[in-house]
Amino acid sequence: MPATSQTDGGEVRTPRERARAQTIADIIRLGRQHLAEHGAAALSLRAVARDLGVVSSAVYRYVGSRDELLTLLLVDAYNDLGDAVEAAVGSVPAEESRGRFAALARAVRGWALREPARYGLLFGSPVPGYQAPAERTTAPGTRVVNSLVQILDTAHRAGRLAERGPSVLPAPLAADLEAIRHELGAEVPGALLARGTLVWTSLFGAVSFEVFGQYGAGTFSAPDELFEHHIAVLADLAGL
Amino acid sequence: MPATSQTDGGEVRTPRERARAQTIADIIRLGRQHLAEHGAAALSLRAVARDLGVVSSAVYRYVGSRDELLTLLLVDAYNDLGDAVEAAVGSVPAEESRGRFAALARAVRGWALREPARYGLLFGSPVPGYQAPAERTTAPGTRVVNSLVQILDTAHRAGRLAERGPSVLPAPLAADLEAIRHELGAEVPGALLARGTLVWTSLFGAVSFEVFGQYGAGTFSAPDELFEHHIAVLADLAGL
DNA sequence: TTATTTCAAGAGCAGTGCTCTCATTTACTG
DNA sequence: CAGTAAATGAGAGCACTGCTCTTGAAATAA
């Protein structure tokens, strides 16, 4: 291991390392472009190399494998979505829990419609033979659901989260939810957290149907209104 | 066009055509196998040809392209799911609408967990560059949602579908739902049909999260109980 | 300056979808 | 029955993929 110059604060070192970081950034940028245009399964390392003006074996100096590039793009997409959602949520006052939830939902849908291929990489069928490394994807992959839990928790702490329906949960499920609550430092009772889980998956179910074209072509001419309706019902369901 | 022997009733003709039909059936069977084992994007016509004991170009006498094989498998999977759902729904008395809905939901989840790769083909990210021909996939692809609408409609006709919440819908959405109602010959009011749409997408959202591993690994140790909870909440939401 | 590491290029392997040609087998017809 | 037309399978080939290995050149460190 070389001594490395001592002037850096942890990021930039030798000019060679700067060039290397730049090349990796270029590869991610081009990969994101290919991903957006042709989809995840069609992502080709050779094509990225061509766009980079370099022979295919050269990019193996930087990424190691196609799967590793996929992981980089996965994290990149998770963070992009997380940024969009957190910005949208943050633009609504914290007391307006229902408004924050609506902003979160609209941000997810908007990003998904803007980036269908990247959304498909995150929430579609798993790429065959590819298993995302949990240690690198868990943190960015939980930003949206963390936002949602925080909205629920804030509302609950303010006494504005309605108790709905019977709160009897089977013991194993209650235990799972207790563990989640503990890990996130939330105070939301289990029954509401269970409903929150359903709201969470329902949101992505609605978005996936629209983005993946599961509604028949031309079935809904007013998708915006449909989604706003869903937001209202889901907010009620969550107790907001 | 050859005269074709006149003994048939519309299905089996010459021995050659029987052999041809058999070969196509074998290709679909092997394709389904590969699909289940390696996923949609990894489906290889050459591999199917190898298993069939034939050279790759020979398979092109029967299927035309990889995309056409994908379409065959898509229809095959839609029908398999449709069979499972309709059988499950049919095993519950028609008056028990809530029970029929639960049976439908459990059938979808069960089939999806049994056939994750085929489920992914139907409800996951679209295969890049492949567009399913609507005229061949629409009918089998709507069997599940048709079942759901029929359950809601039966309950409504029996006066057992609760009106929930305000029924004010924006005009464009109301028009879309009116068109759907007309096409399916249903009587369910628009507001309940809108909720039914959300229930529909929410069901598949919950199933997709579980099948695609979107819940963190080990987050839910009791997925059955979680899903049963979701069924109950969704049934309430639908008004059942 | 010398030695070491880093890098890009090229060849090559095994796989893919798909097209084309060619010989053979099957089926229909005069 | 003989002849013709259609269907079939094999094989070669093209362009593409991920990935490995070797080779020569360039940048860096000693």
Coordinates of C-alpha atoms (C1' of nucleotides) in Angstrom, one line a residue:
Chain A
M1 CA 0.0 0.0 0.0
P2 CA 1.5 3.4 -1.0
A3 CA 1.8 6.1 1.6
T4 CA -0.6 8.4 -0.1
S5 CA -0.2 12.1 0.1
Q6 CA -1.2 13.5 3.5
T7 CA -3.0 16.6 2.2
D8 CA -6.4 15.1 1.7
G9 CA -9.3 15.0 4.0
G10 CA -10.3 11.5 3.0
E11 CA -11.6 11.9 -0.5
V12 CA -9.2 13.0 -3.1
R13 CA -5.6 11.7 -3.2
T14 CA -3.2 11.2 -6.1
P15 CA -4.1 12.5 -9.6
R16 CA -4.4 8.9 -10.6
E17 CA -7.0 8.2 -8.0
R18 CA -8.9 11.2 -9.1
A19 CA -8.8 10.0 -12.7
R20 CA -10.0 6.6 -11.5
A21 CA -12.9 8.1 -9.5
Q22 CA -13.8 10.1 -12.5
T23 CA -13.8 7.1 -14.8
I24 CA -16.0 5.2 -12.4
A25 CA -18.4 8.1 -12.2
D26 CA -18.5 8.2 -16.0
I27 CA -19.3 4.4 -16.1
I28 CA -22.1 4.9 -13.7
R29 CA -23.5 7.8 -15.7
L30 CA -23.4 5.9 -18.9
G31 CA -24.8 2.8 -17.2
R32 CA -27.7 4.9 -15.8
Q33 CA -28.3 6.2 -19.3
H34 CA -28.4 2.7 -20.9
L35 CA -30.5 1.5 -18.0
A36 CA -33.0 4.2 -18.6
E37 CA -33.1 3.6 -22.3
H38 CA -33.0 -0.1 -22.6
G39 CA -33.9 -1.6 -19.2
A40 CA -32.0 -3.6 -16.6
A41 CA -31.7 -7.0 -18.2
A42 CA -30.4 -5.4 -21.4
L43 CA -27.6 -3.5 -19.6
S44 CA -24.4 -4.4 -21.5
L45 CA -21.0 -3.7 -20.2
R46 CA -19.6 -3.8 -23.7
A47 CA -22.0 -1.1 -24.8
V48 CA -21.0 1.1 -21.9
A49 CA -17.4 0.5 -22.9
R50 CA -18.1 1.6 -26.4
D51 CA -19.8 4.8 -25.2
L52 CA -16.8 5.4 -23.0
G53 CA -14.6 5.1 -26.0
V54 CA -12.7 2.2 -24.6
V55 CA -12.4 -1.6 -25.2
S56 CA -14.6 -3.8 -23.1
S57 CA -11.9 -5.4 -21.0
A58 CA -10.7 -2.0 -19.9
V59 CA -13.9 -1.4 -17.9
Y60 CA -13.2 -4.5 -15.9
R61 CA -10.4 -2.6 -14.2
Y62 CA -13.1 -0.5 -12.6
V63 CA -16.2 -2.5 -12.0
G64 CA -15.3 -6.2 -11.7
S65 CA -18.5 -7.6 -13.2
R66 CA -21.8 -6.7 -14.7
D67 CA -23.5 -7.5 -11.4
E68 CA -21.3 -5.0 -9.6
L69 CA -22.3 -2.3 -12.1
L70 CA -25.9 -3.3 -11.5
T71 CA -25.3 -2.9 -7.7
L72 CA -23.8 0.6 -8.3
L73 CA -26.8 1.5 -10.4
L74 CA -29.2 0.1 -7.8
V75 CA -27.8 2.2 -5.0
D76 CA -27.7 5.2 -7.3
A77 CA -31.4 4.7 -8.1
Y78 CA -32.4 4.1 -4.5
N79 CA -30.7 7.3 -3.5
D80 CA -32.2 9.3 -6.4
L81 CA -35.7 8.1 -5.3
G82 CA -34.9 8.8 -1.7
D83 CA -33.7 12.3 -2.5
A84 CA -36.9 13.0 -4.4
V85 CA -39.2 11.6 -1.7
E86 CA -37.4 13.3 1.2
A87 CA -37.4 16.6 -0.7
A88 CA -41.1 16.3 -1.4
V89 CA -42.0 15.4 2.2
G90 CA -39.8 18.1 3.6
S91 CA -41.6 20.8 1.6
V92 CA -44.8 20.2 3.6
P93 CA -45.0 21.3 7.3
A94 CA -44.4 18.5 9.7
E95 CA -47.8 19.0 11.4
E96 CA -49.6 18.2 8.1
S97 CA -49.1 14.5 8.3
R98 CA -51.7 13.8 5.7
G99 CA -50.2 16.3 3.3
R100 CA -46.8 14.8 3.9
F101 CA -48.1 11.4 3.1
A102 CA -49.7 12.6 -0.1
A103 CA -46.4 14.3 -1.1
L104 CA -44.5 11.1 -0.5
A105 CA -46.9 9.1 -2.6
R106 CA -46.8 11.7 -5.4
A107 CA -43.1 11.8 -5.3
V108 CA -42.8 8.0 -5.6
R109 CA -45.2 7.9 -8.5
G110 CA -43.6 10.9 -10.3
W111 CA -40.2 9.4 -10.0
A112 CA -41.4 6.0 -11.2
L113 CA -43.1 7.5 -14.3
R114 CA -40.1 9.6 -15.0
E115 CA -37.7 6.7 -14.6
P116 CA -39.6 3.5 -15.5
A117 CA -36.6 1.3 -16.2
R118 CA -34.8 2.3 -13.0
Y119 CA -38.0 1.9 -11.0
G120 CA -38.3 -1.6 -12.6
L121 CA -34.8 -2.4 -11.4
L122 CA -35.7 -1.5 -7.8
F123 CA -39.3 -2.9 -7.6
G124 CA -39.7 -5.2 -10.5
S125 CA -38.8 -8.8 -11.0
P126 CA -35.4 -9.6 -9.7
V127 CA -32.7 -9.8 -12.4
P128 CA -32.0 -13.5 -12.9
G129 CA -28.9 -14.7 -11.3
Y130 CA -28.3 -11.4 -9.6
Q131 CA -28.6 -11.1 -5.8
A132 CA -28.2 -7.6 -4.4
P133 CA -25.7 -7.4 -1.6
A134 CA -27.7 -6.5 1.4
E135 CA -24.9 -4.6 3.1
R136 CA -24.8 -2.1 0.3
T137 CA -28.4 -1.7 -0.6
T138 CA -30.3 -1.9 2.7
A139 CA -29.6 1.6 3.8
P140 CA -30.5 3.5 0.6
G141 CA -33.3 1.0 0.0
T142 CA -35.1 1.8 3.2
R143 CA -35.2 5.6 2.9
V144 CA -38.8 5.7 1.5
V145 CA -40.3 3.4 4.1
N146 CA -38.4 5.2 6.8
S147 CA -40.0 8.4 5.7
L148 CA -43.4 6.8 5.8
V149 CA -42.9 5.5 9.3
Q150 CA -41.6 8.8 10.5
I151 CA -44.8 10.5 9.1
L152 CA -46.9 8.0 11.0
D153 CA -44.9 8.3 14.1
T154 CA -45.0 12.1 14.1
A155 CA -48.8 12.0 13.7
H156 CA -49.1 9.5 16.4
R157 CA -47.0 11.5 18.9
A158 CA -49.2 14.5 18.1
G159 CA -52.2 12.4 18.9
R160 CA -53.4 12.8 15.3
L161 CA -53.2 9.2 14.2
A162 CA -56.7 7.6 14.4
E163 CA -57.0 4.2 16.0
R164 CA -59.0 2.1 13.5
G165 CA -60.7 -1.2 13.7
P166 CA -59.8 -4.0 16.1
S167 CA -56.2 -4.0 17.3
V168 CA -55.9 -7.7 17.9
L169 CA -53.0 -9.1 16.1
P170 CA -51.7 -12.7 16.1
A171 CA -48.7 -13.0 18.4
P172 CA -46.0 -13.7 15.8
L173 CA -47.1 -10.7 13.7
A174 CA -47.2 -8.5 16.8
A175 CA -43.7 -9.6 17.7
D176 CA -42.4 -8.8 14.2
L177 CA -43.9 -5.3 14.4
E178 CA -42.6 -4.8 17.9
A179 CA -39.1 -5.5 16.5
I180 CA -39.5 -3.1 13.7
R181 CA -40.9 -0.4 16.0
H182 CA -37.9 -0.9 18.3
E183 CA -35.4 -0.7 15.5
L184 CA -36.8 2.5 14.1
G185 CA -37.4 4.1 17.5
A186 CA -41.0 4.6 16.7
E187 CA -44.0 4.6 19.1
V188 CA -46.7 3.7 16.7
P189 CA -48.8 0.9 18.1
G190 CA -48.6 -2.5 16.3
A191 CA -52.0 -2.4 14.8
L192 CA -51.3 0.9 13.1
L193 CA -47.9 -0.2 12.0
A194 CA -49.5 -3.3 10.4
R195 CA -51.9 -1.0 8.5
G196 CA -48.9 1.2 7.6
T197 CA -47.2 -1.8 6.1
L198 CA -50.3 -2.5 3.9
V199 CA -50.4 1.2 2.9
W200 CA -46.7 1.0 2.0
T201 CA -47.1 -2.1 -0.2
S202 CA -50.3 -0.7 -1.7
L203 CA -48.7 2.5 -2.7
F204 CA -46.1 0.6 -4.7
G205 CA -48.7 -1.8 -6.0
A206 CA -50.6 1.0 -7.5
V207 CA -47.5 2.7 -8.9
S208 CA -46.2 -0.6 -10.3
F209 CA -49.5 -1.3 -12.1
E210 CA -49.3 2.0 -13.8
V211 CA -45.6 2.0 -14.7
F212 CA -45.6 -1.6 -15.8
G213 CA -48.8 -1.2 -17.8
Q214 CA -50.8 -3.7 -15.9
Y215 CA -54.0 -1.7 -16.4
G216 CA -55.2 -2.5 -19.8
A217 CA -54.1 0.0 -22.4
G218 CA -56.6 2.8 -22.4
T219 CA -58.5 1.5 -19.4
F220 CA -57.8 4.6 -17.4
S221 CA -57.8 7.8 -19.3
A222 CA -57.4 9.8 -16.0
P223 CA -54.5 8.1 -14.1
D224 CA -53.8 11.2 -12.1
E225 CA -57.3 11.3 -10.7
L226 CA -57.2 7.6 -10.0
F227 CA -54.0 8.0 -8.1
E228 CA -55.3 11.0 -6.1
H229 CA -58.3 8.9 -5.1
H230 CA -55.9 6.1 -4.0
I231 CA -53.9 8.5 -1.9
A232 CA -57.0 9.7 -0.1
V233 CA -58.2 6.2 0.6
L234 CA -54.7 5.1 1.7
A235 CA -54.3 8.1 4.0
D236 CA -57.6 7.2 5.6
L237 CA -56.5 3.6 5.9
A238 CA -53.3 4.6 7.7
G239 CA -55.3 6.8 10.1
L240 CA -54.0 10.1 8.9
Chain B
M1 CA -54.0 -24.8 -49.1
P2 CA -54.3 -28.6 -48.9
A3 CA -57.7 -30.2 -48.7
T4 CA -57.0 -31.8 -45.3
S5 CA -58.8 -35.0 -44.4
Q6 CA -62.4 -34.5 -43.5
T7 CA -62.6 -36.8 -40.5
D8 CA -61.6 -34.3 -37.9
G9 CA -63.8 -32.2 -35.7
G10 CA -61.6 -29.2 -35.9
E11 CA -58.5 -30.2 -33.8
V12 CA -56.5 -33.1 -35.0
R13 CA -55.7 -33.5 -38.7
T14 CA -52.8 -35.2 -40.4
P15 CA -50.2 -37.1 -38.4
R16 CA -47.8 -34.4 -39.3
E17 CA -49.9 -31.7 -37.8
R18 CA -50.3 -33.9 -34.7
A19 CA -46.5 -34.2 -34.5
R20 CA -46.2 -30.5 -34.9
A21 CA -48.7 -29.7 -32.2
Q22 CA -46.8 -32.2 -29.9
T23 CA -43.5 -30.5 -30.6
I24 CA -44.9 -27.0 -29.8
A25 CA -46.4 -28.4 -26.6
D26 CA -42.9 -29.9 -25.7
I27 CA -41.3 -26.5 -26.4
I28 CA -43.8 -24.8 -24.1
R29 CA -43.2 -27.4 -21.5
L30 CA -39.5 -27.1 -21.6
G31 CA -39.7 -23.3 -21.8
R32 CA -41.9 -23.2 -18.7
Q33 CA -39.3 -25.3 -17.0
H34 CA -36.5 -23.0 -17.9
L35 CA -38.6 -20.0 -17.0
A36 CA -39.3 -21.4 -13.6
E37 CA -35.7 -22.3 -13.0
H38 CA -33.8 -19.4 -14.4
G39 CA -36.2 -16.5 -14.8
A40 CA -37.7 -14.7 -17.8
A41 CA -34.7 -12.7 -19.0
A42 CA -32.5 -15.8 -19.0
L43 CA -34.9 -17.8 -21.2
S44 CA -32.8 -19.2 -24.0
L45 CA -34.1 -20.7 -27.2
R46 CA -30.9 -22.5 -27.7
A47 CA -31.1 -24.1 -24.3
V48 CA -34.7 -25.2 -25.0
A49 CA -33.5 -26.7 -28.3
R50 CA -30.7 -28.6 -26.5
D51 CA -33.2 -30.1 -24.0
L52 CA -35.5 -30.9 -27.0
G53 CA -32.6 -32.8 -28.5
V54 CA -32.6 -30.7 -31.6
V55 CA -30.4 -27.9 -33.1
S56 CA -31.4 -24.3 -32.4
S57 CA -32.4 -23.4 -35.9
A58 CA -35.0 -26.2 -35.9
V59 CA -36.9 -24.6 -33.1
Y60 CA -37.5 -21.6 -35.3
R61 CA -39.7 -23.8 -37.5
Y62 CA -42.1 -23.7 -34.6
V63 CA -41.9 -20.5 -32.6
G64 CA -40.6 -17.8 -34.9
S65 CA -38.7 -15.9 -32.3
R66 CA -37.8 -15.8 -28.6
D67 CA -40.4 -13.1 -28.1
E68 CA -43.1 -15.4 -29.5
L69 CA -42.1 -18.1 -27.1
L70 CA -42.3 -15.6 -24.3
T71 CA -45.8 -14.7 -25.4
L72 CA -46.8 -18.4 -25.4
L73 CA -45.4 -18.7 -21.9
L74 CA -47.1 -15.5 -20.8
V75 CA -50.5 -16.8 -21.9
D76 CA -49.7 -20.2 -20.3
A77 CA -48.9 -18.5 -17.0
Y78 CA -51.9 -16.2 -17.1
N79 CA -54.2 -19.2 -17.6
D80 CA -52.4 -21.2 -14.9
L81 CA -53.0 -18.4 -12.4
G82 CA -56.5 -17.9 -13.7
D83 CA -57.3 -21.6 -13.2
A84 CA -55.9 -21.5 -9.7
V85 CA -57.9 -18.4 -8.7
E86 CA -61.2 -19.5 -10.2
A87 CA -60.9 -22.9 -8.6
A88 CA -60.2 -21.3 -5.2
V89 CA -63.0 -18.8 -5.6
G90 CA -65.4 -21.5 -6.8
S91 CA -64.8 -23.6 -3.8
V92 CA -66.5 -21.0 -1.5
P93 CA -70.3 -20.5 -1.7
A94 CA -71.3 -17.5 -3.8
E95 CA -73.0 -15.8 -0.9
E96 CA -69.9 -15.6 1.2
S97 CA -68.4 -12.7 -0.7
R98 CA -65.8 -12.0 1.9
G99 CA -64.7 -15.6 1.9
R100 CA -64.5 -15.6 -1.8
F101 CA -62.3 -12.6 -1.8
A102 CA -60.0 -14.2 0.8
A103 CA -59.8 -17.3 -1.3
L104 CA -58.9 -15.2 -4.4
A105 CA -56.2 -13.4 -2.5
R106 CA -54.7 -16.6 -1.0
A107 CA -54.8 -18.2 -4.4
V108 CA -52.9 -15.4 -6.0
R109 CA -50.3 -15.4 -3.2
G110 CA -50.0 -19.1 -3.2
W111 CA -49.4 -19.4 -6.9
A112 CA -46.9 -16.5 -6.8
L113 CA -44.9 -18.1 -4.1
R114 CA -45.0 -21.4 -5.9
E115 CA -44.0 -19.9 -9.3
P116 CA -42.0 -16.8 -8.5
A117 CA -40.3 -16.6 -11.9
R118 CA -43.6 -16.9 -13.8
Y119 CA -45.2 -14.4 -11.5
G120 CA -42.3 -12.1 -12.2
L121 CA -43.0 -12.5 -16.0
L122 CA -46.6 -11.5 -15.5
F123 CA -46.3 -8.7 -12.9
G124 CA -42.7 -7.7 -12.7
S125 CA -40.7 -5.3 -14.8
P126 CA -41.4 -5.6 -18.5
V127 CA -38.8 -7.6 -20.4
P128 CA -36.8 -5.0 -22.3
G129 CA -37.6 -4.8 -26.0
Y130 CA -40.6 -7.1 -25.6
Q131 CA -44.1 -5.9 -25.9
A132 CA -46.9 -8.4 -25.2
P133 CA -49.4 -8.5 -28.1
A134 CA -52.6 -7.3 -26.5
E135 CA -54.9 -9.4 -28.7
R136 CA -53.4 -12.6 -27.3
T137 CA -52.8 -11.7 -23.7
T138 CA -55.7 -9.5 -22.7
A139 CA -58.3 -12.2 -22.3
P140 CA -56.2 -14.5 -20.1
G141 CA -54.7 -11.6 -18.4
T142 CA -58.0 -10.2 -17.1
R143 CA -59.3 -13.4 -15.5
V144 CA -58.2 -12.5 -12.0
V145 CA -59.6 -9.0 -12.0
N146 CA -62.8 -10.3 -13.6
S147 CA -63.2 -12.7 -10.7
L148 CA -62.7 -9.8 -8.3
V149 CA -65.3 -7.6 -10.0
Q150 CA -67.7 -10.5 -10.1
I151 CA -67.3 -11.0 -6.3
L152 CA -68.0 -7.3 -5.7
D153 CA -70.9 -7.3 -8.1
T154 CA -72.5 -10.3 -6.6
A155 CA -72.2 -8.8 -3.1
H156 CA -73.6 -5.5 -4.3
R157 CA -76.6 -7.2 -6.0
A158 CA -77.3 -9.0 -2.7
G159 CA -77.1 -5.7 -0.9
R160 CA -74.1 -6.8 1.1
L161 CA -71.6 -4.4 -0.2
A162 CA -71.2 -1.5 2.2
E163 CA -71.1 2.0 0.9
R164 CA -68.0 3.6 2.4
G165 CA -66.9 7.2 2.7
P166 CA -67.9 10.0 0.4
S167 CA -68.8 8.9 -3.1
V168 CA -67.7 12.0 -4.9
L169 CA -65.4 11.2 -7.8
P170 CA -63.8 13.6 -10.3
A171 CA -65.7 13.5 -13.6
P172 CA -62.9 11.9 -15.7
L173 CA -62.4 9.1 -13.2
A174 CA -66.1 8.5 -12.9
A175 CA -66.3 8.3 -16.7
D176 CA -63.5 5.7 -16.8
L177 CA -65.2 3.6 -14.1
E178 CA -68.6 3.9 -15.9
A179 CA -66.9 2.5 -19.1
I180 CA -65.4 -0.4 -17.1
R181 CA -68.7 -1.1 -15.4
H182 CA -70.5 -1.1 -18.8
E183 CA -67.9 -3.4 -20.4
L184 CA -68.1 -6.0 -17.6
G185 CA -71.9 -5.8 -17.2
A186 CA -71.5 -4.9 -13.5
E187 CA -73.8 -2.8 -11.4
V188 CA -71.3 -1.8 -8.7
P189 CA -71.3 2.0 -8.2
G190 CA -68.3 4.0 -9.3
A191 CA -67.1 4.8 -5.8
L192 CA -66.9 1.2 -4.9
L193 CA -65.4 0.3 -8.2
A194 CA -62.6 2.8 -7.5
R195 CA -62.0 1.2 -4.1
G196 CA -62.0 -2.2 -5.8
T197 CA -59.3 -1.0 -8.1
L198 CA -57.2 0.0 -5.2
V199 CA -57.8 -3.3 -3.5
W200 CA -56.8 -5.1 -6.7
T201 CA -53.5 -3.2 -7.1
S202 CA -52.9 -3.4 -3.3
L203 CA -53.3 -7.2 -3.4
F204 CA -50.6 -7.5 -6.0
G205 CA -48.5 -4.9 -4.3
A206 CA -48.4 -7.0 -1.2
V207 CA -47.7 -10.2 -3.1
S208 CA -45.0 -8.6 -5.2
F209 CA -43.2 -7.3 -2.1
E210 CA -43.1 -10.7 -0.6
V211 CA -42.2 -12.6 -3.8
F212 CA -39.6 -10.1 -5.0
G213 CA -38.1 -9.8 -1.5
Q214 CA -38.8 -6.2 -1.0
Y215 CA -39.3 -6.7 2.6
G216 CA -35.9 -6.8 4.2
A217 CA -34.6 -10.3 4.7
G218 CA -35.9 -11.5 8.0
T219 CA -38.1 -8.5 8.6
F220 CA -41.2 -10.5 8.8
S221 CA -40.9 -14.0 10.3
A222 CA -44.7 -14.5 10.1
P223 CA -45.6 -13.6 6.5
D224 CA -48.7 -15.7 6.6
E225 CA -50.2 -13.8 9.4
L226 CA -49.2 -10.5 7.8
F227 CA -51.0 -11.5 4.6
E228 CA -54.1 -12.6 6.5
H229 CA -54.1 -9.2 8.2
H230 CA -53.9 -7.5 4.8
I231 CA -56.7 -9.7 3.5
A232 CA -59.0 -8.6 6.3
V233 CA -58.2 -4.9 5.9
L234 CA -58.6 -5.0 2.2
A235 CA -61.9 -6.8 2.4
D236 CA -63.1 -4.1 4.8
L237 CA -61.8 -1.5 2.3
A238 CA -63.7 -3.1 -0.5
G239 CA -66.9 -3.0 1.5
L240 CA -67.2 -6.8 1.9
Chain C
dT1 C1' 17.1 6.5 -13.3
dT2 C1' 15.1 2.3 -12.2
dA3 C1' 11.5 -0.5 -10.5
dT4 C1' 6.7 -1.1 -9.7
dT5 C1' 2.2 -0.6 -10.4
dT6 C1' -1.7 0.7 -13.3
dC7 C1' -3.8 0.7 -17.5
dA8 C1' -5.8 -0.1 -22.2
dA9 C1' -5.8 -3.1 -26.0
dG10 C1' -6.4 -7.4 -28.3
dA11 C1' -7.2 -12.2 -28.8
dG12 C1' -10.0 -15.7 -27.3
dC13 C1' -13.8 -18.8 -25.1
dA14 C1' -18.4 -20.0 -24.5
dG15 C1' -22.7 -18.5 -24.8
dT16 C1' -26.9 -15.8 -27.1
dG17 C1' -30.7 -14.7 -31.1
dC18 C1' -31.4 -15.2 -35.7
dT19 C1' -30.8 -16.1 -41.0
dC20 C1' -29.5 -18.8 -44.7
dT21 C1' -28.5 -22.9 -47.4
dC22 C1' -28.9 -27.7 -48.1
dA23 C1' -30.3 -32.5 -48.0
dT24 C1' -33.9 -35.5 -46.4
dT25 C1' -38.3 -36.9 -45.2
dT26 C1' -43.3 -36.6 -45.4
dA27 C1' -47.6 -35.6 -47.7
dC28 C1' -50.6 -34.6 -51.5
dT29 C1' -51.8 -35.2 -56.6
dG30 C1' -51.9 -36.3 -61.5
Chain D
dC1 C1' -47.4 -45.4 -58.7
dA2 C1' -44.5 -41.6 -59.8
dG3 C1' -43.7 -36.8 -59.4
dT4 C1' -44.0 -32.6 -57.1
dA5 C1' -44.5 -29.5 -53.3
dA6 C1' -44.2 -28.6 -48.6
dA7 C1' -42.2 -29.4 -44.1
dT8 C1' -38.3 -30.4 -41.5
dG9 C1' -33.7 -30.7 -39.2
dA10 C1' -28.8 -29.9 -39.6
dG11 C1' -25.0 -26.9 -40.1
dA12 C1' -22.6 -22.8 -41.0
dG13 C1' -22.3 -18.1 -40.2
dC14 C1' -23.1 -13.2 -38.4
dA15 C1' -23.2 -10.0 -34.7
dC16 C1' -23.7 -9.7 -30.1
dT17 C1' -22.9 -10.8 -24.9
dG18 C1' -19.8 -11.6 -20.2
dC19 C1' -15.5 -12.5 -18.9
dT20 C1' -10.3 -14.0 -18.8
dC21 C1' -5.6 -13.7 -20.1
dT22 C1' -1.6 -11.9 -22.2
dT23 C1' 1.1 -8.1 -23.9
dG24 C1' 3.0 -3.6 -24.4
dA25 C1' 2.8 1.2 -22.9
dA26 C1' 2.3 4.8 -19.6
dA27 C1' 2.3 6.9 -15.0
dT28 C1' 4.0 6.7 -10.4
dA29 C1' 7.2 5.7 -6.6
dA30 C1' 11.8 4.6 -4.8

